[in-house]
Short mmCIF file of C-alpha atoms and ligand atoms in Angstrom, two decimals:
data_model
loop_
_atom_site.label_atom_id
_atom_site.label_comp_id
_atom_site.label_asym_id
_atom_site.label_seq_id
_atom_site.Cartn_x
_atom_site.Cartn_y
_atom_site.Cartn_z
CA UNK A 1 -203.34 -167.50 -56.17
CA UNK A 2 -200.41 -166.23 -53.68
CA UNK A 3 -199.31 -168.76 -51.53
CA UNK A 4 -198.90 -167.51 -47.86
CA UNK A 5 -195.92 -169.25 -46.29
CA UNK A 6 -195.93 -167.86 -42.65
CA UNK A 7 -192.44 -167.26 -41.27
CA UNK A 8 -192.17 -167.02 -38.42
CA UNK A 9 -190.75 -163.84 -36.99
CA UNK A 10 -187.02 -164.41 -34.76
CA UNK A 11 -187.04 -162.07 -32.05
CA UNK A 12 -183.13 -161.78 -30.32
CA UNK A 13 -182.78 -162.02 -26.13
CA UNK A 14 -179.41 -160.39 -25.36
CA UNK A 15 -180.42 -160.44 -21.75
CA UNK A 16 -181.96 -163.21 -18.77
CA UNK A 17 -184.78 -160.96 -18.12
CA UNK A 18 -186.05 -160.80 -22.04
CA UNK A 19 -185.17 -164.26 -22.49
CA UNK A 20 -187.57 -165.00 -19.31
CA UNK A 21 -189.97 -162.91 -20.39
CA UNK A 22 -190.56 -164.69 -23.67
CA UNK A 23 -190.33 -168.12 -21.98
CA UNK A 24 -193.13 -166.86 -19.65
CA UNK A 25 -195.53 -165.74 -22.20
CA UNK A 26 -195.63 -168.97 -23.42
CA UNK A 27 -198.35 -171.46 -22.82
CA UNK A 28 -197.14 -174.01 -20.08
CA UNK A 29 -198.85 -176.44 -22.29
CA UNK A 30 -197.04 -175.72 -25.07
CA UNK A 31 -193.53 -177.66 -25.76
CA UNK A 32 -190.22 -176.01 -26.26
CA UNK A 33 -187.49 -177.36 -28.04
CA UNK A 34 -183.83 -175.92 -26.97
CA UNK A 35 -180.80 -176.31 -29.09
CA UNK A 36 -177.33 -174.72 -26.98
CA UNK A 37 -174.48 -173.61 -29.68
CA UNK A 38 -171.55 -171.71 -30.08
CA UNK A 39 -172.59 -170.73 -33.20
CA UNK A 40 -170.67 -170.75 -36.00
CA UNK A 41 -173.54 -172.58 -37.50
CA UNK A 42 -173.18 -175.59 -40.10
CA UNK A 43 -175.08 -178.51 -41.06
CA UNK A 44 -174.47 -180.81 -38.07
CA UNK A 45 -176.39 -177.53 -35.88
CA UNK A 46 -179.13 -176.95 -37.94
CA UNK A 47 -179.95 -180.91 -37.98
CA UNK A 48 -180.76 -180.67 -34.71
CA UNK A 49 -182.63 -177.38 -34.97
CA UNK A 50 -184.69 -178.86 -37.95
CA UNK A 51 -185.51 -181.40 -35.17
CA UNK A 52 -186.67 -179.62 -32.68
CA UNK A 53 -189.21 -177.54 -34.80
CA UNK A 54 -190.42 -180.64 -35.84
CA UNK A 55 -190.84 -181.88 -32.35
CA UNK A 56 -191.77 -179.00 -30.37
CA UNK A 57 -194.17 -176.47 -30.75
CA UNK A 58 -191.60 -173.64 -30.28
CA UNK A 59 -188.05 -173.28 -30.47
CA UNK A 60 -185.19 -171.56 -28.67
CA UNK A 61 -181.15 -171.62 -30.00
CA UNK A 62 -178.48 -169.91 -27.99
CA UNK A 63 -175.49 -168.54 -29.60
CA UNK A 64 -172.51 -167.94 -26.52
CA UNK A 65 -168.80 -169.14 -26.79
CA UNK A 66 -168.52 -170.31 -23.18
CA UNK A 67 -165.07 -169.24 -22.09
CA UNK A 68 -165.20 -171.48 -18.73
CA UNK A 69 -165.33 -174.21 -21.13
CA UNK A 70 -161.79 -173.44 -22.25
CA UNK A 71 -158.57 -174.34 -20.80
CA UNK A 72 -155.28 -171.80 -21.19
CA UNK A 73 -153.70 -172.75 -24.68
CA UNK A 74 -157.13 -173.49 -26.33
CA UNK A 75 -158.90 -171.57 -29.02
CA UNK A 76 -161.18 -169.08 -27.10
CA UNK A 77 -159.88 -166.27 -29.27
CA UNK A 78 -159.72 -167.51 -32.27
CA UNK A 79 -163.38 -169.80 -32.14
CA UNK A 80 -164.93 -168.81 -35.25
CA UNK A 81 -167.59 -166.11 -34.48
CA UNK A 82 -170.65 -165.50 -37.20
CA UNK A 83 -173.50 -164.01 -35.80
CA UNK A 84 -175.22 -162.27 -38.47
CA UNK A 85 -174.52 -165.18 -40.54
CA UNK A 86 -175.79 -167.59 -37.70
CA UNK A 87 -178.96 -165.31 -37.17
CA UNK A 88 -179.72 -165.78 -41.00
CA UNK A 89 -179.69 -169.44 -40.72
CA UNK A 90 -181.76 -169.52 -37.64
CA UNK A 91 -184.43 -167.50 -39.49
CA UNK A 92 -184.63 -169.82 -42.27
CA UNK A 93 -185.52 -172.73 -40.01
CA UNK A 94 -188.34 -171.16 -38.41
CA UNK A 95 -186.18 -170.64 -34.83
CA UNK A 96 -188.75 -168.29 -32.60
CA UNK A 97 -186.30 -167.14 -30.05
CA UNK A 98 -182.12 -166.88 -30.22
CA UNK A 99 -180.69 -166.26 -26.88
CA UNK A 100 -177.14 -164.31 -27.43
CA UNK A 101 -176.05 -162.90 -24.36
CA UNK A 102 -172.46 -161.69 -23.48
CA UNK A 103 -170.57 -163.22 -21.32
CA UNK A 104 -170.63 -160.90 -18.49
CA UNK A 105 -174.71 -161.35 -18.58
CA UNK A 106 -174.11 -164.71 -17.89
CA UNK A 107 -171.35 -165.05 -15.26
CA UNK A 108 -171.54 -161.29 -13.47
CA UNK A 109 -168.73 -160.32 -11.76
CA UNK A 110 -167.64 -163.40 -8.74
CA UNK A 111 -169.55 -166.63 -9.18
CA UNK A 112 -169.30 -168.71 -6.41
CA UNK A 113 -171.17 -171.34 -7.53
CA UNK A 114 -170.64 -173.92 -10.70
CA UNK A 115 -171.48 -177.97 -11.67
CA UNK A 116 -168.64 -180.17 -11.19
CA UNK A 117 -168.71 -183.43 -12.86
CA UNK A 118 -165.76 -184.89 -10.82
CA UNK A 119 -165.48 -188.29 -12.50
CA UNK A 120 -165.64 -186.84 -15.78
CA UNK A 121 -162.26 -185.01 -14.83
CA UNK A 122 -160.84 -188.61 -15.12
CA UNK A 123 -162.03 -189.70 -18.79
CA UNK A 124 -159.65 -189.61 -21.71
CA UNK A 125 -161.80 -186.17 -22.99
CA UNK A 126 -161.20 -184.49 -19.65
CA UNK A 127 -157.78 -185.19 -18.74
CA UNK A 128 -157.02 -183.76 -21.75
CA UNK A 129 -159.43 -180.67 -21.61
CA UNK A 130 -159.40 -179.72 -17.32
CA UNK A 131 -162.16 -177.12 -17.41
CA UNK A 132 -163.81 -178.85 -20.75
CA UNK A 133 -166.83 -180.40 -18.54
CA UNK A 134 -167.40 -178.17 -15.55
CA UNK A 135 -167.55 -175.92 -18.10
CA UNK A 136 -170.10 -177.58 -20.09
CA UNK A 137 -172.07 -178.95 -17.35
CA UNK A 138 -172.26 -175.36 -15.58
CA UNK A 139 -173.05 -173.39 -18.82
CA UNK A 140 -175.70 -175.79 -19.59
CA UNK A 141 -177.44 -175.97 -16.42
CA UNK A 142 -177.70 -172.29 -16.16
CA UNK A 143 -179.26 -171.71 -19.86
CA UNK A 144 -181.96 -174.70 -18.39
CA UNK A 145 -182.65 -172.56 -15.25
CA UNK A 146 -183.22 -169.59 -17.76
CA UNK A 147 -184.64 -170.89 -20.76
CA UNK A 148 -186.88 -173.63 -18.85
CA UNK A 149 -187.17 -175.73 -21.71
CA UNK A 150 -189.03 -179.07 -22.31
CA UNK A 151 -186.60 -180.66 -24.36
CA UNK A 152 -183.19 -180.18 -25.50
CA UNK A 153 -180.80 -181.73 -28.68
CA UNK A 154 -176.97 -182.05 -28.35
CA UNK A 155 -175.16 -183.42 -31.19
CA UNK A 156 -173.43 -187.59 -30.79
CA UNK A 157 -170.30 -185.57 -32.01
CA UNK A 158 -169.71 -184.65 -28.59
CA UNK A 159 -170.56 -188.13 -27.33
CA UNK A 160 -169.07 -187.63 -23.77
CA UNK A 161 -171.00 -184.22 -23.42
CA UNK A 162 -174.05 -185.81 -24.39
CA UNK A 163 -173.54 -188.65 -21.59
CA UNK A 164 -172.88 -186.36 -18.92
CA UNK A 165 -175.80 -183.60 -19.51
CA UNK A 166 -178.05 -186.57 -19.74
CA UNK A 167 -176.24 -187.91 -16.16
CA UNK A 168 -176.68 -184.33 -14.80
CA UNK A 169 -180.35 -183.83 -15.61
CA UNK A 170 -180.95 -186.79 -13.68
CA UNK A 171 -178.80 -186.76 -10.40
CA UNK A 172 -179.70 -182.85 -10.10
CA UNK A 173 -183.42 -183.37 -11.02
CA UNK A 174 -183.63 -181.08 -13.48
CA UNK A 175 -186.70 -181.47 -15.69
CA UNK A 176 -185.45 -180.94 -19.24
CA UNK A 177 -185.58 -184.31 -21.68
CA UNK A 178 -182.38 -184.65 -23.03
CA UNK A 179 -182.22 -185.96 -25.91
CA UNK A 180 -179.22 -187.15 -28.56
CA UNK A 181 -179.54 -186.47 -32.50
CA UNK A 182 -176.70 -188.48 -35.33
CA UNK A 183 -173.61 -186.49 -36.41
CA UNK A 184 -173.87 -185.05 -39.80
CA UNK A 185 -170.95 -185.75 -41.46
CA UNK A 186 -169.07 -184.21 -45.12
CA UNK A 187 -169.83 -186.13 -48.63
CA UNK A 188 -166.31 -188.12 -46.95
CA UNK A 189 -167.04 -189.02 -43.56
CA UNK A 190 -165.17 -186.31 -42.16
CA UNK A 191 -167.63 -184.97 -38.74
CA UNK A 192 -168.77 -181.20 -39.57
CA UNK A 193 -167.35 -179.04 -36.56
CA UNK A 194 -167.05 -175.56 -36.64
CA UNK A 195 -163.16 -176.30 -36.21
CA UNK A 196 -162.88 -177.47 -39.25
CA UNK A 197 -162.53 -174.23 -40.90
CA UNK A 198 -158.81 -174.04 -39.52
CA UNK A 199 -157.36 -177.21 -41.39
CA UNK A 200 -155.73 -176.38 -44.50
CA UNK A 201 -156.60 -178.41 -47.58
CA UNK A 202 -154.32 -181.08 -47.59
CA UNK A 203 -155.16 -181.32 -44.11
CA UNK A 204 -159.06 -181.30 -44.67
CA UNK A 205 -158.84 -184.31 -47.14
CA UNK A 206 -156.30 -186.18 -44.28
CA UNK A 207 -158.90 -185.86 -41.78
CA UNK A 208 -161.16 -188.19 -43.23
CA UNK A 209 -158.90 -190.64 -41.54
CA UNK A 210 -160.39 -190.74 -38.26
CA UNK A 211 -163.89 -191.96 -38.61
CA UNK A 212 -162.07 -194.38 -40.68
CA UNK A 213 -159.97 -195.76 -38.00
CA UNK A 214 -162.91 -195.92 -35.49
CA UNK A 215 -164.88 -197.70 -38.05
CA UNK A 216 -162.14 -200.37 -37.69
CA UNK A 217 -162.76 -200.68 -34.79
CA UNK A 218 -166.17 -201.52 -34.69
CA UNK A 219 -166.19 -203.72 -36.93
CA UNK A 220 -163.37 -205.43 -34.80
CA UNK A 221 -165.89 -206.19 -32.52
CA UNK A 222 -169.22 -206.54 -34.42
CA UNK A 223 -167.84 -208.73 -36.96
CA UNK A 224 -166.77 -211.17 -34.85
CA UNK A 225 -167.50 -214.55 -34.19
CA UNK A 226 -168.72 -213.95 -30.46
CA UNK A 227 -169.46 -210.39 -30.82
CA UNK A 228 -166.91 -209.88 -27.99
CA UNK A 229 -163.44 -208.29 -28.28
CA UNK A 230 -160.87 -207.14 -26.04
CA UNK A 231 -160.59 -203.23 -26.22
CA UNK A 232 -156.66 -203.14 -27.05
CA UNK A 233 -157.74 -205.43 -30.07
CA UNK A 234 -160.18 -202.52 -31.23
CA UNK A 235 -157.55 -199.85 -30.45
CA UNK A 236 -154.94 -201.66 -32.74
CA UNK A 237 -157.24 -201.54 -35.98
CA UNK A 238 -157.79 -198.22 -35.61
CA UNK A 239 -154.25 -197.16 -34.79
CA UNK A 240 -152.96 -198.94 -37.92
CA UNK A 241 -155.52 -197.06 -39.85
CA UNK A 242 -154.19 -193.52 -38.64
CA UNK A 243 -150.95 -195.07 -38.97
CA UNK A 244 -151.30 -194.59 -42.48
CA UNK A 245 -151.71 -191.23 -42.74
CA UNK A 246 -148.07 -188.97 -42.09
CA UNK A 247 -150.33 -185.87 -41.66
CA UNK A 248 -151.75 -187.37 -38.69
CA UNK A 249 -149.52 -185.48 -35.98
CA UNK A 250 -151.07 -186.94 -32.82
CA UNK A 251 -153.07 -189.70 -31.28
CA UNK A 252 -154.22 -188.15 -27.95
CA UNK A 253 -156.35 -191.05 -27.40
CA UNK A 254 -158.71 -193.88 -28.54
CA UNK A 255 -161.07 -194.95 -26.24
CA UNK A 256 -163.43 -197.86 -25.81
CA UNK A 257 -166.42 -196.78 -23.03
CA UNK A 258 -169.22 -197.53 -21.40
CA UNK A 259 -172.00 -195.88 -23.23
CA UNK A 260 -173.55 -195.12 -19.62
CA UNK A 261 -170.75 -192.98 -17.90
CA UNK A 262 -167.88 -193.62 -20.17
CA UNK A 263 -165.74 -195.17 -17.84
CA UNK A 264 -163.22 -197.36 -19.88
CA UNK A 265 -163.87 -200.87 -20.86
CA UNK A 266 -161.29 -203.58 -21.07
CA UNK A 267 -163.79 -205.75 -23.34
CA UNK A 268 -166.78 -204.93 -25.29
CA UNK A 269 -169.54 -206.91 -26.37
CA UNK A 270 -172.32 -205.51 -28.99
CA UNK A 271 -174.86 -206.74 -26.44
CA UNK A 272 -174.19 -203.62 -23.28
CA UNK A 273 -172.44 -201.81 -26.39
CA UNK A 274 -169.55 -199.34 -26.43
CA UNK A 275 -168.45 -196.19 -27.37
CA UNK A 276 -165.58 -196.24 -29.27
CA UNK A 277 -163.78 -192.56 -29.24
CA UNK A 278 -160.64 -190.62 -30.51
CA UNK A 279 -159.30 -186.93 -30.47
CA UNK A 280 -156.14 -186.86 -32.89
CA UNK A 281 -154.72 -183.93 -34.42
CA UNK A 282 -154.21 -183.32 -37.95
CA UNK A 283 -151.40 -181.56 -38.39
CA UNK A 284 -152.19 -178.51 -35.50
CA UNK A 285 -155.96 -178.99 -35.41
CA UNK A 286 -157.52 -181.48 -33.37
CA UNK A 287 -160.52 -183.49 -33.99
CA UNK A 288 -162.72 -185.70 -32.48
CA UNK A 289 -165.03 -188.29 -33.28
CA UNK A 290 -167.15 -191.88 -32.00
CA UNK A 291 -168.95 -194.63 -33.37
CA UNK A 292 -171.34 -196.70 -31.46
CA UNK A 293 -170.71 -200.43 -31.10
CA UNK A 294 -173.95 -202.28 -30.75
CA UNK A 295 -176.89 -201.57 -28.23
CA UNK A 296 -174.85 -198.68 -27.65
CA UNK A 297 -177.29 -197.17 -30.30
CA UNK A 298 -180.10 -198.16 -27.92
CA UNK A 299 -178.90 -196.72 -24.86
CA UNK A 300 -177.92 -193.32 -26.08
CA UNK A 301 -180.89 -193.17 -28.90
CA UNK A 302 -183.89 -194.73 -26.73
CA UNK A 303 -184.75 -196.97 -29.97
P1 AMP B 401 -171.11 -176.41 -30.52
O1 AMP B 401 -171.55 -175.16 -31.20
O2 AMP B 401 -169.87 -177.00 -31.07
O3 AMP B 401 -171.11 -176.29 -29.01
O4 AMP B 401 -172.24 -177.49 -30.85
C1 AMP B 401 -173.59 -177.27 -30.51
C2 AMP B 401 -174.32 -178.57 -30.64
O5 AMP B 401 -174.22 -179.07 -31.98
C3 AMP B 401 -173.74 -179.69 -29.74
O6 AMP B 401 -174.79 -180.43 -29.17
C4 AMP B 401 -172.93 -180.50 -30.72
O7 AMP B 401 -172.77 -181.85 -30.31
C5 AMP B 401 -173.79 -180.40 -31.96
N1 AMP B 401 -173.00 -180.72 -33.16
C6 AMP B 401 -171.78 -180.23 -33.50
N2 AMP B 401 -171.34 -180.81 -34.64
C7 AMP B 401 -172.30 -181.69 -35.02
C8 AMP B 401 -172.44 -182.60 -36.10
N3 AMP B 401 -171.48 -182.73 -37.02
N4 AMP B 401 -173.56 -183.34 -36.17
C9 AMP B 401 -174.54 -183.23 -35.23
N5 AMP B 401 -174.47 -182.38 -34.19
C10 AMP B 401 -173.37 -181.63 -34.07
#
C-alpha cells in the first residue's frame, strides 16, 4: 500500500500585508513557532526549526540580512546569500510560512523610530560591533509586531543576543516566549556559523581552537575546590590555549558575564553561573563562541 506522507505546502510572504494575512487566518488557538535568520541556512538553523515544528502547531522562518545590524567595515556585502537553497531546506522540515522581504519593505524610506538597548552598547560584543544590538533588538521587535508569534528560538551561539531579546520582551511587554536552543557544533567543536564559509582550510581546522580555550575556562572554575574562581584566572586558561595557535590573529575579547544581563563579573561561582565568551579572529575571519559555567544552564535553559 502507498504510504501518504503529507508535506506540507511552504507558501513565501515577500510583503507585511501577506505575511499578516497568513498570521490572521490562523486559529488564535493554535501555536506558532518563529525562527528569525539570515539565511544562509546550516545545521545550527534548522535545529532550531526542527524544534519549533515539534513544539508548535505551525511554523514561520524569516530569511532578511538586516543591514542596521551592520557597522561600516563589516560584511553586509559579502554575507553569504542562498535563497533558493535556503527555501529547499525550509521545505524539507515542514516550515508553513518563510517571510523574505526586502529591505526597503521593512524600513521604508525615514524611520524615526528604533529599540535601543543602551547598556548593551557597553558589553565586550557591542563595543566592538556599535549598531550590532540596536540593530538586532529593532529588527526583531518589528518581525514580532508582524509575525505575532507565540514562541520564538534563537540560537546560544549568539549568547548576548539571546539575553537581550529575552530582556526586551520583558521590559517592552511584548508577548512572544523567547526561548534559547544548544549550538550545533562541527564533528570538531568548531560552532557552525554561516561565516564560516570564508576561512580557508588551514584556517577552518585552526578554529577549533576557540571552544577549546573557553572550555578551559570552565573547567577553571567548575573543577575547583570551592567552585569559585576569579574571572582573570578563567581568562588566563583560555588565553594560553589560543596562545597556541599562530593562526590565531586576534583576541578581541574573553569575557566572563552575568548570565542575566551580561554585565562583567570579577568572580564566578557555578552556583549564579557565568557566561564565559570570546570573539577572536582566525586569520581575517572572526568568530565567536560561549560556554555556560554552572546554573548558567538553568537560567538561560529554564531546566
Ligand atoms: P543568523 O542567521 O546568523 O542570524 O542566525 C539565526 C539564528 O540561528 C540565531 O538565533 C542564531 O543564534 C542561530 N544559530 C546560528 N548558528 C547556530 C548554531 N551553530 N547552533 C544553534 N543555533 C545557531
Amino acid at each position: 500500500m502507498l504510504q501518504m506522507v503529507q508535506k506540507r505546502f511552504l507558501q513565501i510572504a515577500r510583503n507585511i500585508p501577506e505575511m499578516r494575512q497568513f498570521r490572521n487566518n490562523l486559529e488564535r488557538s493554535k501555536t506558532v513557532g518563529f525562527v528569525p535568520t539570515m539565511g544562509a541556512l546550516h545545521s545550527g538553523h534548522l535545529s532550531l526549526i526542527e524544534r519549533a515544528t515539534k513544539e508548535n502547531d505551525f511554523v514561520i522562518a524569516s530569511i532578511f540580512v538586516n543591514p542596521t545590524q551592520f557597522s561600516a567595515g563589516e560584511d553586509l556585502d559579502k554575507y553569504p546569500r542562498t535563497v533558493e537553497k535556503d527555501l529547499e531546506m525550509l521545505r524539507s522540515l515542514n516550515v508553513n510560512y518563510v517571510f523574505l522581504p526586502s529591505t526597503s519593505e521593512i524600513y521604508g524610506t525615514n524611520p524615526l523610530c528604533h529599540v535601543e538597548p543602551a547598556a548593551f552598547s557597553k558589553i565586550y560584543e557591542g563595543a566592538k560591533r556599535p549598531n550590532f544590538f540596536s540593530g538586532v533588538a529593532t529588527i526583531v521587535c518589528k518581525l514580532f509586531n508582524i509575525v505575532q508569534p507565540t514562541v520564538s528560538y534563537f540560537g546560544q551561539k549568539d549568547i548576548s543576543q539571546f539575553i537581550l531579546l529575552r530582556r526586551m520582551v520583558d521590559d517592552l511587554n511584548i508577548p512572544v516566549i523567547v526561548k534559547a536552543s544548544p549550538t550545533l557544533r562541527e564533528a570538531d567543536g568548531l560552532a557552525m556559523s554561516s561565516r564560516n564559509v570564508y576561512l580557508n582550510e588551514k584556517e577552518r581546522v585552526a578554529s577549533s581552537i576557540l571552544v577549546k580555550a573557553l572550555q578551559a575556562a570552565v573547567d577553571t572554575c567548575e573543577l575547583s575546590s570551592t567552585g569559585s574562581t576569579s574571572s582573570t584566572e578563567m581568562i588566563d586558561a583560555a588565553r594560553n590555549i589560543l596562545a597556541q595557535e599562530p593562526l590565531v590573529s586576534e583576541i578581541q575579547y574573553i569575557s566572563v558575564a552575568s548570565p542575566h544581563d551580561m554585565s562583567e563579573l570579577s568572580t564566578a561561582n557555578t552556583q549564579d553561573g557565568a557566561v564565559i565568551s570570546a570573539a577572536i579572529k582566525v586569520g581575517s575571519v572572526r568568530l565567536i563562541d560561549n560556554l555556560l559555567v554552572g546554573q548558567a544552564k538553568k537560567i538561560i535553559y529554564g531546566f
